[in-house]
Amino acid sequence: MSLLLSPINIGKLSLKNRVVMSPMCMYEVKEKDGMITPFHFAHYGARAIANVGLIIIEATAAQPCGRITNHDLGLWNDSQAEKFTELVSSLHYLGSKVGVQLAHAGRKAEDAQPPVAPSAIAFNNTSSLPKALDIDEIKQVKDDFVKAAERAQQADVDVIEIHAAHGYLINQFLSPLTNQRQDKYGGSLLNRYRLLQEITTEIRAIFSGSLWVRLSLTDYDHSGQQNSMEDWIQICQWLKRDGIDVIDVSTGGLLDKAPDLPIHGGYQTPFATAIKQAVDIPVATVGLLTSPTLAEYILQNQQADLIMEGRVLLRNINWLADAAKELHDHQYQPFNAAYQRGQ
Ligand SMILES: Cc1cc2nc3c(=O)[nH]c(=O)nc-3n(C[C@H](O)[C@H](O)[C@H](O)COP(=O)(O)O)c2cc1C
């Protein structure tokens, strides 16, 4: 049996395989109210029937002004929570574990007037100048993340992932390139970590499931100012101490810059492996892991514990069944006997 398609336990989280659907915004909220629609039941349900072990529901905003666009999902009120609970229950019925990525876009919120950020620095020439959050507003952001987490807990999610990557609000606090505050939320690495620390420890106190964080481990910046690998290792050590169970390692998104690494399958995996080795914490790797053989190699060589799949699951729902064939995994079982006849 392949590792990719075999079960794994990470703390209290038991997964039937190591394939995780990476969070992907669908911008399918029609009424700009943050509510789940029939699209989300069909979209995520199809991936559950296709045997994805863990589905992480797309970036879901903790505050209305934290949406990338007004078509994003939200968990800032109880009506959203009600529909969300139905979605989680239907995905559980179909056999997948379910996570949600809690997010705030900060200065990258395209429809917020104005967007907010740690400091008044725009993302690029065409984006709005953000308003720098004051101390009370930072507390409100933190409280709203925790309230969204309470709603996710009530909805029975297995995983909460805090979105601290891709240049969104928490990432903006972590980086000296976007955080030029003079108060306790800016300056030293510890101060820049403070918002993520407060959100993590407060969610940890109320959430009994598996708590993940997604980080971007390079900003593709060569000015010498971006967080170094040593800084990221320190942040990950603090995250482990503060109750994070899995670190989901991505890159980029803070600056208006494309990756300047050679782009190939697994190009972000060395960042995940570096954290796994230095911090001794389970890691998920993401980025063009479309080849099942490459994914299996990464797992067999302990470069990462979990494989996140994004775009390939948008174009090939049957990816896991195809992976079973490629890996000669004869123990792989499709969703039911009827689907078996289609193999
Ligand atoms: C349509 C789309 C929406 C995305 N939305 C999110 C998101 O909500 N949160 C996030 O952390 N990453 C998001 N991403 C990034 C993916 O989760 C993933 O990290 C990236 O696509 C690389 O993995 P892949 O090569 O398997 O697609 C999105 C990517 C795509 C293509």
GROMACS .gro file of C-alpha atoms in nm, residues 36-269:
model
  234
   36ILE     CA    1  -2.255   2.898   0.177
   37THR     CA    2  -2.456   2.828  -0.140
   38PRO     CA    3  -2.562   2.505  -0.316
   39PHE     CA    4  -2.240   2.542  -0.520
   40HIS     CA    5  -2.027   2.479  -0.209
   41PHE     CA    6  -2.219   2.157  -0.125
   42ALA     CA    7  -2.165   2.026  -0.479
   43HIS     CA    8  -1.804   2.146  -0.511
   44TYR     CA    9  -1.677   2.008  -0.180
   45GLY     CA   10  -1.913   1.707  -0.186
   46ALA     CA   11  -1.764   1.594  -0.519
   47ARG     CA   12  -1.413   1.597  -0.367
   48ALA     CA   13  -1.539   1.404  -0.062
   49ILE     CA   14  -1.691   1.135  -0.287
   50ALA     CA   15  -1.355   1.127  -0.466
   51ASN     CA   16  -1.200   1.018  -0.133
   52VAL     CA   17  -0.997   1.329  -0.037
   53GLY     CA   18  -0.891   1.254   0.322
   54LEU     CA   19  -0.920   1.610   0.450
   55ILE     CA   20  -1.096   1.897   0.276
   56ILE     CA   21  -0.991   2.242   0.392
   57ILE     CA   22  -1.269   2.483   0.304
   58GLU     CA   23  -1.145   2.798   0.134
   59ALA     CA   24  -1.036   3.120   0.309
   60THR     CA   25  -1.334   3.218   0.523
   61ALA     CA   26  -1.337   3.570   0.660
   62ALA     CA   27  -1.349   3.651   1.029
   63GLN     CA   28  -1.469   4.007   0.953
   64PRO     CA   29  -1.660   4.150   0.654
   65CYS     CA   30  -1.370   4.385   0.572
   66GLY     CA   31  -1.135   4.084   0.576
   67ARG     CA   32  -1.275   3.932   0.255
   68ILE     CA   33  -1.055   3.935  -0.054
   69THR     CA   34  -1.376   4.014  -0.244
   70ASN     CA   35  -1.738   4.042  -0.137
   71HIS     CA   36  -1.794   3.696  -0.289
   72ASP     CA   37  -1.588   3.521  -0.018
   73LEU     CA   38  -1.728   3.300   0.254
   74GLY     CA   39  -1.757   3.436   0.609
   75LEU     CA   40  -1.807   3.309   0.963
   76TRP     CA   41  -1.878   3.639   1.134
   77ASN     CA   42  -2.245   3.567   1.211
   78ASP     CA   43  -2.470   3.285   1.328
   79SER     CA   44  -2.669   3.248   1.002
   80GLN     CA   45  -2.343   3.175   0.822
   81ALA     CA   46  -2.260   2.925   1.098
   82GLU     CA   47  -2.591   2.743   1.050
   83LYS     CA   48  -2.532   2.676   0.678
   84PHE     CA   49  -2.167   2.600   0.747
   85THR     CA   50  -2.270   2.334   1.001
   86GLU     CA   51  -2.488   2.168   0.734
   87LEU     CA   52  -2.195   2.164   0.489
   88VAL     CA   53  -1.957   2.009   0.744
   89SER     CA   54  -2.214   1.746   0.835
   90SER     CA   55  -2.271   1.652   0.468
   91LEU     CA   56  -1.894   1.618   0.405
   92HIS     CA   57  -1.861   1.400   0.715
   93TYR     CA   58  -2.147   1.187   0.582
   94LEU     CA   59  -1.947   1.143   0.260
   95GLY     CA   60  -1.642   1.026   0.456
   96SER     CA   61  -1.400   1.321   0.452
   97LYS     CA   62  -1.256   1.506   0.746
   98VAL     CA   63  -1.321   1.879   0.721
   99GLY     CA   64  -1.120   2.188   0.797
  100VAL     CA   65  -1.178   2.557   0.746
  101GLN     CA   66  -0.920   2.823   0.678
  102LEU     CA   67  -0.995   3.135   0.885
  103ALA     CA   68  -0.866   3.445   0.714
  104HIS     CA   69  -0.842   3.822   0.698
  105ALA     CA   70  -0.712   3.976   0.376
  106GLY     CA   71  -0.586   4.300   0.535
  107ARG     CA   72  -0.445   4.532   0.269
  108LYS     CA   73  -0.528   4.278  -0.003
  109ALA     CA   74  -0.906   4.312   0.060
  110GLU     CA   75  -1.014   4.437  -0.282
  111ASP     CA   76  -1.366   4.554  -0.195
  112ALA     CA   77  -1.300   4.700   0.152
  113GLN     CA   78  -1.311   5.080   0.173
  114PRO     CA   79  -1.051   5.132   0.300
  115PRO     CA   80  -0.870   4.803   0.362
  116VAL     CA   81  -0.682   4.770   0.691
  117ALA     CA   82  -0.322   4.667   0.762
  118PRO     CA   83  -0.054   4.690   1.030
  119SER     CA   84   0.088   4.997   0.853
  120ALA     CA   85  -0.040   5.232   0.582
  121ILE     CA   86   0.156   5.074   0.295
  122ALA     CA   87  -0.029   4.975  -0.024
  123PHE     CA   88   0.022   4.635  -0.189
  124ASN     CA   89   0.095   4.790  -0.530
  125ASN     CA   90   0.030   5.102  -0.740
  126THR     CA   91  -0.327   5.006  -0.820
  127SER     CA   92  -0.445   4.891  -0.474
  128SER     CA   93  -0.600   5.120  -0.210
  129LEU     CA   94  -0.386   5.272   0.063
  130PRO     CA   95  -0.480   5.074   0.377
  131LYS     CA   96  -0.568   5.227   0.712
  132ALA     CA   97  -0.324   5.126   0.990
  133LEU     CA   98  -0.519   4.940   1.261
  134ASP     CA   99  -0.521   5.098   1.608
  135ILE     CA  100  -0.483   4.888   1.922
  136ASP     CA  101  -0.859   4.852   1.980
  137GLU     CA  102  -0.909   4.745   1.619
  138ILE     CA  103  -0.634   4.482   1.651
  139LYS     CA  104  -0.814   4.345   1.958
  140GLN     CA  105  -1.136   4.334   1.755
  141VAL     CA  106  -0.961   4.139   1.476
  142LYS     CA  107  -0.834   3.889   1.732
  143ASP     CA  108  -1.175   3.859   1.903
  144ASP     CA  109  -1.345   3.805   1.567
  145PHE     CA  110  -1.100   3.527   1.472
  146VAL     CA  111  -1.179   3.358   1.803
  147LYS     CA  112  -1.557   3.398   1.753
  148ALA     CA  113  -1.526   3.251   1.402
  149ALA     CA  114  -1.329   2.961   1.553
  150GLU     CA  115  -1.605   2.906   1.811
  151ARG     CA  116  -1.858   2.884   1.526
  152ALA     CA  117  -1.629   2.639   1.342
  153GLN     CA  118  -1.597   2.430   1.660
  154GLN     CA  119  -1.977   2.424   1.698
  155ALA     CA  120  -2.001   2.319   1.333
  156ASP     CA  121  -1.784   2.017   1.426
  157VAL     CA  122  -1.487   2.087   1.199
  158ASP     CA  123  -1.187   1.859   1.249
  159VAL     CA  124  -0.927   2.123   1.158
  160ILE     CA  125  -0.901   2.499   1.184
  161GLU     CA  126  -0.625   2.650   0.973
  162ILE     CA  127  -0.521   3.007   1.057
  163HIS     CA  128  -0.428   3.181   0.731
  164ALA     CA  129  -0.099   3.358   0.804
  165ALA     CA  130   0.041   3.322   0.450
  166HIS     CA  131   0.018   3.475   0.101
  167GLY     CA  132   0.048   3.835   0.217
  168TYR     CA  133  -0.285   3.853   0.401
  169LEU     CA  134  -0.332   4.039   0.729
  170ILE     CA  135  -0.146   3.810   0.972
  171ASN     CA  136   0.139   3.769   0.720
  172GLN     CA  137   0.151   4.151   0.695
  173PHE     CA  138   0.201   4.167   1.073
  174LEU     CA  139   0.477   3.902   1.065
  175SER     CA  140   0.691   4.076   0.802
  176PRO     CA  141   0.908   4.383   0.860
  177LEU     CA  142   0.840   4.472   0.494
  178THR     CA  143   0.475   4.547   0.571
  179ASN     CA  144   0.480   4.607   0.948
  180GLN     CA  145   0.644   4.932   1.053
  181ARG     CA  146   0.455   4.979   1.378
  182GLN     CA  147   0.622   5.131   1.680
  183ASP     CA  148   0.395   4.965   1.940
  184LYS     CA  149   0.393   4.614   2.089
  185TYR     CA  150   0.273   4.469   1.752
  186GLY     CA  151   0.576   4.593   1.554
  187GLY     CA  152   0.953   4.609   1.568
  188SER     CA  153   1.109   4.288   1.704
  189LEU     CA  154   1.023   3.943   1.568
  190LEU     CA  155   0.842   3.867   1.894
  191ASN     CA  156   0.630   4.182   1.856
  192ARG     CA  157   0.550   4.102   1.492
  193TYR     CA  158   0.450   3.749   1.601
  194ARG     CA  159   0.222   3.886   1.878
  195LEU     CA  160  -0.105   3.901   1.675
  196LEU     CA  161  -0.058   3.543   1.549
  197GLN     CA  162   0.037   3.432   1.900
  198GLU     CA  163  -0.274   3.587   2.057
  199ILE     CA  164  -0.502   3.440   1.789
  200THR     CA  165  -0.336   3.097   1.821
  201THR     CA  166  -0.345   3.074   2.201
  202GLU     CA  167  -0.702   3.199   2.226
  203ILE     CA  168  -0.828   2.962   1.955
  204ARG     CA  169  -0.630   2.676   2.113
  205ALA     CA  170  -0.812   2.741   2.441
  206ILE     CA  171  -1.158   2.691   2.285
  207PHE     CA  172  -1.094   2.447   1.996
  208SER     CA  173  -1.059   2.075   2.063
  209GLY     CA  174  -0.966   1.978   1.706
  210SER     CA  175  -0.640   1.995   1.513
  211LEU     CA  176  -0.506   2.350   1.485
  212TRP     CA  177  -0.302   2.437   1.176
  213VAL     CA  178  -0.136   2.747   1.044
  214ARG     CA  179  -0.038   2.830   0.685
  215LEU     CA  180   0.281   3.034   0.642
  216SER     CA  181   0.469   3.179   0.344
  217LEU     CA  182   0.835   3.104   0.406
  218THR     CA  183   0.981   3.346   0.155
  219ASP     CA  184   0.859   3.675   0.008
  220TYR     CA  185   1.097   3.645  -0.290
  221ASP     CA  186   1.253   3.969  -0.164
  222HIS     CA  187   1.623   4.035  -0.209
  223SER     CA  188   1.654   4.360  -0.013
  224GLY     CA  189   1.782   4.172   0.292
  225GLN     CA  190   1.477   4.274   0.498
  226GLN     CA  191   1.242   3.976   0.467
  227ASN     CA  192   1.215   3.727   0.754
  228SER     CA  193   1.509   3.487   0.727
  229MET     CA  194   1.481   3.109   0.753
  230GLU     CA  195   1.611   3.142   1.112
  231ASP     CA  196   1.323   3.384   1.184
  232TRP     CA  197   1.071   3.136   1.041
  233ILE     CA  198   1.217   2.852   1.245
  234GLN     CA  199   1.183   3.068   1.557
  235ILE     CA  200   0.822   3.155   1.467
  236CYS     CA  201   0.745   2.784   1.411
  237GLN     CA  202   0.900   2.694   1.747
  238TRP     CA  203   0.674   2.950   1.913
  239LEU     CA  204   0.375   2.816   1.718
  240LYS     CA  205   0.448   2.461   1.836
  241ARG     CA  206   0.476   2.585   2.196
  242ASP     CA  207   0.151   2.779   2.157
  243GLY     CA  208  -0.050   2.474   2.047
  244ILE     CA  209  -0.024   2.445   1.669
  245ASP     CA  210  -0.046   2.081   1.550
  246VAL     CA  211   0.052   2.114   1.182
  247ILE     CA  212   0.239   2.378   0.983
  248ASP     CA  213   0.124   2.412   0.623
  249VAL     CA  214   0.416   2.558   0.432
  250SER     CA  215   0.367   2.779   0.127
  251THR     CA  216   0.555   3.079  -0.012
  252GLY     CA  217   0.502   3.426  -0.154
  253GLY     CA  218   0.208   3.662  -0.184
  254LEU     CA  219   0.331   3.940   0.046
  255LEU     CA  220   0.479   4.149  -0.233
  256ASP     CA  221   0.362   4.198  -0.589
  257LYS     CA  222   0.630   3.955  -0.712
  258ALA     CA  223   0.621   3.617  -0.880
  259PRO     CA  224   0.838   3.334  -0.743
  260ASP     CA  225   1.192   3.356  -0.874
  261LEU     CA  226   1.270   2.990  -0.806
  262PRO     CA  227   1.259   2.733  -1.084
  263ILE     CA  228   0.893   2.627  -1.080
  264HIS     CA  229   0.850   2.250  -1.084
  265GLY     CA  230   0.663   1.984  -0.890
  266GLY     CA  231   0.754   2.015  -0.522
  267TYR     CA  232   0.930   2.352  -0.557
  268GLN     CA  233   0.802   2.462  -0.215
  269THR     CA  234   0.872   2.129  -0.040
   0.00000   0.00000   0.00000
